[in-house]
Structures are given as C-alpha cells and as structure tokens.
Coordinates of C-alpha atoms and ligand atoms in Angstrom, one line a residue:
X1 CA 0.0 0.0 0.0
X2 CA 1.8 3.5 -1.0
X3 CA 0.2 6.3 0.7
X4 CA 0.3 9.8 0.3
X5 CA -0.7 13.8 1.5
X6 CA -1.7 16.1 -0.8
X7 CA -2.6 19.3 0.4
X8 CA -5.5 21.2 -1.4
X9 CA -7.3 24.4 -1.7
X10 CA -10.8 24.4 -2.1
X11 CA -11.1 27.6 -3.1
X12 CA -12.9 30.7 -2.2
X13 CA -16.6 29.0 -1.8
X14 CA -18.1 27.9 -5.4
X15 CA -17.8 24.5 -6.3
X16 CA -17.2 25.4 -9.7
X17 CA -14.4 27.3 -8.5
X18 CA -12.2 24.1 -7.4
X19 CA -9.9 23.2 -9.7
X20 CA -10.5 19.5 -11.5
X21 CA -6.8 18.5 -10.4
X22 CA -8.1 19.4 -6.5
X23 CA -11.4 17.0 -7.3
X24 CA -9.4 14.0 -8.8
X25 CA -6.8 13.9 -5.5
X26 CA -10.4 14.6 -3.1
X27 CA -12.2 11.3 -5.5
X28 CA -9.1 9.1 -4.9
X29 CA -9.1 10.1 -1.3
X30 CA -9.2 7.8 1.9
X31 CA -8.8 10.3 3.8
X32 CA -9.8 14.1 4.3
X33 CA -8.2 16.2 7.3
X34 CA -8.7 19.9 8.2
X35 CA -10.5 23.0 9.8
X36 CA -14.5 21.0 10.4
X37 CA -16.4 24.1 7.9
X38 CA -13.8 23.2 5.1
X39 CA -14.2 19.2 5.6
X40 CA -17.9 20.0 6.0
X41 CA -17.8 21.0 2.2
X42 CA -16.8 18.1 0.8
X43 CA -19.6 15.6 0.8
X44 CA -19.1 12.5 2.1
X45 CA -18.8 9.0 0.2
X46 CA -18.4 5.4 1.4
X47 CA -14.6 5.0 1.7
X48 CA -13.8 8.2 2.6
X49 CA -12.8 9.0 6.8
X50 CA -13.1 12.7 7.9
X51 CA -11.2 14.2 10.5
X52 CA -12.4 17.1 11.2
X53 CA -10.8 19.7 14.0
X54 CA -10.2 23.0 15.0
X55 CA -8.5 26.0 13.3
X56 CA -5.7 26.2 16.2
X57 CA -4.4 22.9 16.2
X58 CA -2.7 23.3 12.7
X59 CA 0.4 21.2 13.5
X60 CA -1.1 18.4 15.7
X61 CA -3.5 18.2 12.5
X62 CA -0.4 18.4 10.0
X63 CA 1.3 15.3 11.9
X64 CA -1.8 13.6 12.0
X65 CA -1.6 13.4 8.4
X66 CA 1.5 13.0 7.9
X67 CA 1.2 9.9 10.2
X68 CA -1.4 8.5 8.2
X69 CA 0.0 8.5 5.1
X70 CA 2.9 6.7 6.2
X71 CA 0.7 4.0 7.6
X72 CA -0.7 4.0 3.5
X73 CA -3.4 6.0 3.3
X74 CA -4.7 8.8 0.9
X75 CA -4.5 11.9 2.8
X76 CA -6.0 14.6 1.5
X77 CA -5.2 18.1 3.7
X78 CA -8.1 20.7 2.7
X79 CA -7.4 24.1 3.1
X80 CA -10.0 27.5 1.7
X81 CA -8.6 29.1 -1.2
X82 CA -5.1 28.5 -1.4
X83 CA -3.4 25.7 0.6
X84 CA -0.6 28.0 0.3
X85 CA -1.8 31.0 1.3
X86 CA -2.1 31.3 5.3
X87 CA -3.0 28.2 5.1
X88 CA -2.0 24.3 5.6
X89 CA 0.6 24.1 3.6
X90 CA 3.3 25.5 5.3
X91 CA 1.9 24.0 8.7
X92 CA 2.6 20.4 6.6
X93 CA 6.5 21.3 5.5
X94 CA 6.7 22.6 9.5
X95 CA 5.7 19.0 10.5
X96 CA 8.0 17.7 8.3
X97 CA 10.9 19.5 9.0
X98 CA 10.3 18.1 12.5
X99 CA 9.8 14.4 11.2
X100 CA 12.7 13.3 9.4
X101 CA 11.5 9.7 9.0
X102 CA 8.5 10.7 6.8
X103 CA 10.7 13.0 4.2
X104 CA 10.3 10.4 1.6
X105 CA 6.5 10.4 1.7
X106 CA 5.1 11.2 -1.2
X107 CA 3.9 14.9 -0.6
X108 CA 2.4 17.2 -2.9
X109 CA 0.3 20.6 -3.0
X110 CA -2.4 21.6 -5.1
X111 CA -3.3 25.0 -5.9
X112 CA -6.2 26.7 -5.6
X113 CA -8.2 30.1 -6.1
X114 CA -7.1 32.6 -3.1
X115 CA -9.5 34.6 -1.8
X116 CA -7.9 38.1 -2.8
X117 CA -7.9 37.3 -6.3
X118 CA -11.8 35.7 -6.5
X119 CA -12.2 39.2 -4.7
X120 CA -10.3 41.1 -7.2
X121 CA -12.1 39.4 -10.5
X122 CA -15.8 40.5 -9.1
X123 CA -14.5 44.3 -8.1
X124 CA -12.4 44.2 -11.6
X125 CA -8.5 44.9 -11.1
X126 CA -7.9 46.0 -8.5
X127 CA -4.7 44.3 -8.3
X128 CA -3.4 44.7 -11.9
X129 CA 0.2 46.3 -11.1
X130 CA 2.2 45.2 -8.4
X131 CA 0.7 44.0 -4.8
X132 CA 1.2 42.7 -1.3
X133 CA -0.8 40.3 0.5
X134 CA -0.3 41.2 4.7
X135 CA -2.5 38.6 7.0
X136 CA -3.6 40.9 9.8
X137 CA -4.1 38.3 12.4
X138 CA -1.4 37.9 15.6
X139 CA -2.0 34.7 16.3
X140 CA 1.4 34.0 14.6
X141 CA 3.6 37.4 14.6
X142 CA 3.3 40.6 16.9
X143 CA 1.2 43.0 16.0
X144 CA 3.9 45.6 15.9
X145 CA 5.4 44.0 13.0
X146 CA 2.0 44.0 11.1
X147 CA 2.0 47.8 11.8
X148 CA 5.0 48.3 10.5
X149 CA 4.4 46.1 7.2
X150 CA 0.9 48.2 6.4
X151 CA 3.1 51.3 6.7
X152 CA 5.8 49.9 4.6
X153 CA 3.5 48.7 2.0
X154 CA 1.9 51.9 1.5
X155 CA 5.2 53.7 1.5
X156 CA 6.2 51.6 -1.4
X157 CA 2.8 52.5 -2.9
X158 CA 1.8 48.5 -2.9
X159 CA -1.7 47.9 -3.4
X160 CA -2.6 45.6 -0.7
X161 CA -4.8 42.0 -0.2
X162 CA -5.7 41.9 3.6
X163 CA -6.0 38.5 4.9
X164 CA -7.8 37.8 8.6
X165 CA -8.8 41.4 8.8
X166 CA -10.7 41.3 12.1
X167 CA -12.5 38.4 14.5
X168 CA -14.6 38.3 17.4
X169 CA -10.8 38.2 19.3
X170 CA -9.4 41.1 18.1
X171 CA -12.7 43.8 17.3
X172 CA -9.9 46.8 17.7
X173 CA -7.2 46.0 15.7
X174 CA -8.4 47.0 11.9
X175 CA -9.5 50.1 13.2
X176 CA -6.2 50.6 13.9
X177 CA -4.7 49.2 11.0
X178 CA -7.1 51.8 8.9
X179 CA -5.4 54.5 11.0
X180 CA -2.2 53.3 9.9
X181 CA -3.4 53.8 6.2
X182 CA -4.8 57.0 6.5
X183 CA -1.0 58.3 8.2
X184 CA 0.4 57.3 5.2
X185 CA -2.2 57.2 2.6
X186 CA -4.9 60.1 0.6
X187 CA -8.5 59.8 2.3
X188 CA -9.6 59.6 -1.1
X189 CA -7.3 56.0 -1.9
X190 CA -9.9 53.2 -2.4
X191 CA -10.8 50.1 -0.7
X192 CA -12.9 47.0 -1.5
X193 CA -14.7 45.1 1.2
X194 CA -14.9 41.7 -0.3
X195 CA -17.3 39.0 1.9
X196 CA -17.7 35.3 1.5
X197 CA -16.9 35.4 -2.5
X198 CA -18.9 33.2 -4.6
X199 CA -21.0 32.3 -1.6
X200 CA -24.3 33.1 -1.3
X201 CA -23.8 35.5 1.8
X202 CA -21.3 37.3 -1.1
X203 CA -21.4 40.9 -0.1
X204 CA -19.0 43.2 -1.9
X205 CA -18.6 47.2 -1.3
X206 CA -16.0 49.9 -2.6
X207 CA -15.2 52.7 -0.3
X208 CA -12.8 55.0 0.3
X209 CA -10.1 55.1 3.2
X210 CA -11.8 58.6 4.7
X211 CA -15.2 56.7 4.6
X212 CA -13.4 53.4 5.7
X213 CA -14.8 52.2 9.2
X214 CA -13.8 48.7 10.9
X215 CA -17.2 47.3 10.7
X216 CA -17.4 46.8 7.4
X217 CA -15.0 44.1 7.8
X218 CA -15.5 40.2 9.6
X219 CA -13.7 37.0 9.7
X220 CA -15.5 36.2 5.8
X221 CA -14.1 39.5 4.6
X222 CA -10.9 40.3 2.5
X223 CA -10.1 43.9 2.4
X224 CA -8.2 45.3 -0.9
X225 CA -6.6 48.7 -0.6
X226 CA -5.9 50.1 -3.9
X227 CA -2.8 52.1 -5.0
X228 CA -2.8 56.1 -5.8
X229 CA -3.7 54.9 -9.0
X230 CA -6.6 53.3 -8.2
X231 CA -9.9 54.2 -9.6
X232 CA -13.1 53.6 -10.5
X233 CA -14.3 52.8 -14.1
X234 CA -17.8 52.7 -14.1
X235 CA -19.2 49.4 -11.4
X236 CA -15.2 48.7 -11.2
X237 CA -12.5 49.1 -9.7
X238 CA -9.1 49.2 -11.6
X239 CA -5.5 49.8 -11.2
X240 CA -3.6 50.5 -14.2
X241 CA -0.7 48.2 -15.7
X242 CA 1.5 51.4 -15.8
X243 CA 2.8 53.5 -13.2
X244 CA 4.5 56.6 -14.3
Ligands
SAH1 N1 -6.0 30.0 2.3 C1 -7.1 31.0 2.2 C2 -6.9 32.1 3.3 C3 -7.1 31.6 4.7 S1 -7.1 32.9 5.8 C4 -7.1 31.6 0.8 O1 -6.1 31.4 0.0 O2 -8.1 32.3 0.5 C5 -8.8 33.2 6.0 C6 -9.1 34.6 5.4 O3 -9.3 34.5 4.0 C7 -10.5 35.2 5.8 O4 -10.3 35.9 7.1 C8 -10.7 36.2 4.7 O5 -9.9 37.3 4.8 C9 -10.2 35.4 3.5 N2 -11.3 34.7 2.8 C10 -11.4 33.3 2.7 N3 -12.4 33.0 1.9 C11 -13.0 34.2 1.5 C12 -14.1 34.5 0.7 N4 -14.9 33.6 0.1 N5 -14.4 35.8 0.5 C13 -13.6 36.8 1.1 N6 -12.6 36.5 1.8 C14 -12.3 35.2 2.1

C-alpha cells in the first residue's frame, strides 16, 4: 500500500471554483483532514474518513496526516482558497521538517483560487500592477510587526490584499490598521470590502479610506486597498498596468 498527502485548496466558496486536479486527489481520497467548515464542504462517500478539528491545532492536524499516510493512506489536507496562502501548507513542511522519518512520503500541493484574487475578478483589477498580501491576524507574529508592514506597504505604494482582517478576538485591531493607512495614505485612496466570495452570503462594497470604518470588515471578509492609482471605471475598480 503507497500512501500519500496532498494538500489542497478548495477555493474561495463555489464548487465550480475548485480546480479539477483538486477533485481527482479529493475522488481518490481515503482520507480528508482539516478545519470541520472546510471538511464540511466536501460531501461525504463510502470509503472516505473525515477528521475534522479546529482552526488552532494546525500542526497536531499536519502530523496527523503525515502519520497517516505513512501508515498507506490517501491523505488529503483541505485548506479555503489557497493551501498556500495562510493556510495548511506550510503547517505540513513545518511538521516535516520536524519528522525526518516521513521526508520520503510522497507529498504534494495543489493550488487553488485565493481569496484576494476571487475578490479582485468580481470588483475588476484592483490588483493589476504590483501587490502585497499582509495577513492581519497575531495569532502568529506581533502585532507591531503587522503595523509596520501596512506602513511599509503603502510607502512603497503597494496595493494591498488583507487576509484575517478582524475576528470576534481582536474587534480593535483594523480600526487601527485603517489609522495606519490614513498616516500614510490620501482619504480619497480606495478600498474594497470583499465577503464570502462566490458564496451566497457574497457581499462586496467599494469605499474610500476617509469613509473606511472597521465594521465593514468580519472574519469572511478580505479587504483590498488600492494604490494612488486606483480608480473607479464605471461598477469597477481598476488599477492600471503602468505606473508613471
Ligand atoms: N487559504 C485561504 C486564506 C485563509 S485565511 C485563501 O487562500 O483564500 C482566512 C481569510 O481568507 C479570511 O479571514 C478572509 O480574509 C479570506 N477569505 C477566505 N475566503 C474568503 C471569501 N470567500 N471571500 C472573502 N474573503 C475570504
């Protein structure tokens, strides 16, 4: 029996938005492991064992996996959008690195649509010169140095994707993260509220820094700050391919 891990994103929401490489590994699957909403959305089959858990316990659930597949299952890792965008991924090569008996496993990772560019697509281009994605959370990294990559990215006139943007945990910190914007930024420099993409909660609003206020952001929500160059075009949102 050869096992394996693969580690796939499911994309922002739509089932038509997971790529047919991501349904082949989750059809050939024994095994599905990772946060219980994203498990939830793949239905379930005879043959196939979900392990569902929590969103903290990324390593635990990483070496979980790897285990498995060494004993010659299928594993597949689910992750939301991108498996390699604040997401499983990396949690899998951490395990690794700390389980040098499994480095011949057969490991792979599947792409899939991120959030911030499903966003992007429905607003228009938003991010059509050059951009930074910056996950807001501190679960992982102090909030100081989130600070200081906002300002840094707007310094270098970046426009931004904003991952994680604010939970019931930390209500206060976009607030502050928009204050950070506004030191360094025009009022008039746009920003798209982007919520559950190509779900059927999909909400999606274009503001503008000085009209900016933290509510308009939740857990669902991926916040785009445009460049200076920015602008509207009609329903869209658009940043030009040139900047002189
Ligand atoms: N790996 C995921 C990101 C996980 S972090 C990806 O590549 O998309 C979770 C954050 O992703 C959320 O807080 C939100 O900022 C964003 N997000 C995920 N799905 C989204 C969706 N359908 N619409 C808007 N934002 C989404």
């Amino acid at each position: 029996m050869t096992g394996w891990l693969t580690v796939v994103g499911l994309g922002p929401g739509a089932a038509s938005l997971i790529t047919p490489e991501v349904s082949m590994a989750l059809a050939e699957a024994t095994d599905l492991v990772g946060y219980g909403p994203y498990v939830a959305r793949i239905p379930s089959r005879v043959g196939l064992t979900r392990h569902a858990s929590d969103n903290r316990v990324e390593l635990q659930r990483a070496r979980q996996a790897l285990d498995m597949a060494a004993a010659g299952r299928r594993v597949v890792v689910v992750s939301s959008g991108d498996p390699g965008v604040f997401a499983m991924a990396s949690a899998i090569f951490e395990a690794l690195e700390g389980a040098p008996q499994h480095h011949a496993l057969n490991v792979r990772v599947l792409p899939g649509i991120t959030a911030m560019l499903a966003a992007a697509a429905r607003a228009g281009a938003p991010l059509g010169h050059d951009f930074c994605a910056i996950n807001l959370s501190d679960n992982l990294k102090p909030w100081s140095l989130v600070e200081r990559r906002l300002r840094l990215a707007a310094e270098a006139d970046f426009a931004m994707a904003l991952y994680n943007p604010r939970s019931a945990s930390r209500p206060d910190q976009f607030g502050r993260a928009l204050d950070v914007l506004r030191e360094a930024c025009d009022p008039s420099r746009l920003i798209v509220f982007a919520r559950a993409i190509s779900t059927a909660d999909e909400r999606i609003e274009t503001t503008t820094l000085l009209e900016a206020r933290p509510e308009m952001a939740d857990m669902r929500t991926v916040v785009l700050v445009g460049s200076s160059l920015t602008r509207r075009v009609g329903r869209h949102v658009y940043t030009p391919r040139r900047a002189v």
